[in-house]
């Protein structure tokens, strides 16, 4: 099956720079750019796995223009992908903007036929992943991403929504099956078996990849996570919330690219953030000019991981408590059930248990996200840009070993502090490579 055989809407075409110029010229929002279409400077900058991304600059302002392709850009036309993901991305951004408007880009136009989103151009923001490779600290990130997750996850869950709204949202996003299937395959299945698109740092990780495929305890653990991913519609999750989906600078943070959005387990988003921060932590061995040069930055990363979880937890609980006091909660844990002092005390304990369970879920999903970036089809530039393959493999083995323990022995990590302590200890591990 090729891209030519995919069912695309009549009128769909893949845009080039001239096509973007022509398309924007016909839109009312083009007036924000200023000047004439010939004055606009347009470049294609997409470096992701799936889509075309254009930057358009006019005399007065700029746009980011994103178009979905009918296939996976990373692989090519042999891996078809429906254009409907642009609709789900647009809907998720719209819903997120209702709850955290300052943390997502503004949408100026959406074209369903062209699978095209015209949105705010974020400047001087950069992709967070690139900034972390350079060793840049972002003091506002932890607060911002904690707020994003707390507000979007709580507000789209049954803790905040009546059952009919919750089920309607679940039904709407259930159509994003192709993107969910990618996650189900490349995160929860393929890294643990022989699969055509898998790759790793050879020959250094050959034995580790083989050991992963033979690790029954690990495969049981990841299958349980997959079952949860497929069957726990707890909230509208971003679905791909990593440091490549965050654009920021010192004074502003924005979350982008929610094309994998669907109603799923909250821990998946939290785990994606934690897992990618841990990968960057281990990658620092390949980015420092001399051993120890990035020690302070390593400590900032681990402190950020703890802060993200602790502030998310506090904000989520605050939102929950406020909804109960305001009699505006959803259709579970109704305040009427716990109105007496004994009931309120029991509900307070239950909320603590709920957050403990969320942490457990998040750590399992963090481990799955780490493993797929080391043995699966799509890797992180944090590690990929390390030119010394043995150095890169050292960082990857440390990541794999921690990920394995987080997934199989999650009960050893009752707090995020236990996770960061384990990361510090693992960062001294020297793999036994056969030279």
Short mmCIF file of C-alpha atoms in Angstrom, two decimals, residues 1-3 6 49-50 69-82 85 178-179 181-183 185-186 190 197-198 260 372 377-378:
data_model
loop_
_atom_site.label_atom_id
_atom_site.label_comp_id
_atom_site.label_asym_id
_atom_site.label_seq_id
_atom_site.Cartn_x
_atom_site.Cartn_y
_atom_site.Cartn_z
CA UNK A 1 0.00 0.00 0.00
CA UNK A 2 1.38 3.43 -0.93
CA UNK A 3 0.40 7.01 -0.25
CA UNK A 6 -4.77 6.26 0.72
CA UNK A 49 8.73 12.15 12.00
CA UNK A 50 5.33 12.83 10.48
CA UNK A 69 1.19 13.95 5.12
CA UNK A 70 -0.65 10.74 4.16
CA UNK A 71 2.30 8.69 5.36
CA UNK A 72 4.97 8.63 8.06
CA UNK A 73 7.62 11.07 6.92
CA UNK A 74 10.34 9.25 8.85
CA UNK A 75 9.77 6.04 6.87
CA UNK A 76 8.11 7.13 3.63
CA UNK A 77 5.13 6.08 1.55
CA UNK A 78 5.46 2.45 2.62
CA UNK A 79 3.92 3.47 5.97
CA UNK A 80 0.58 5.16 5.19
CA UNK A 81 -1.12 7.29 7.81
CA UNK A 82 -4.54 8.96 7.68
CA UNK A 85 -4.67 13.25 12.80
CA UNK A 178 -4.11 5.15 13.66
CA UNK A 179 -2.03 7.31 15.98
CA UNK A 181 -1.83 2.07 16.92
CA UNK A 182 1.57 3.62 16.30
CA UNK A 183 2.03 4.03 20.04
CA UNK A 185 3.24 -0.94 18.23
CA UNK A 186 6.40 1.18 18.55
CA UNK A 190 8.20 -3.81 18.77
CA UNK A 197 12.10 -0.94 11.91
CA UNK A 198 13.93 -1.51 15.19
CA UNK A 260 -1.57 11.65 19.23
CA UNK A 372 11.46 2.61 22.69
CA UNK A 377 12.19 2.92 15.29
CA UNK A 378 12.41 6.58 16.39
#
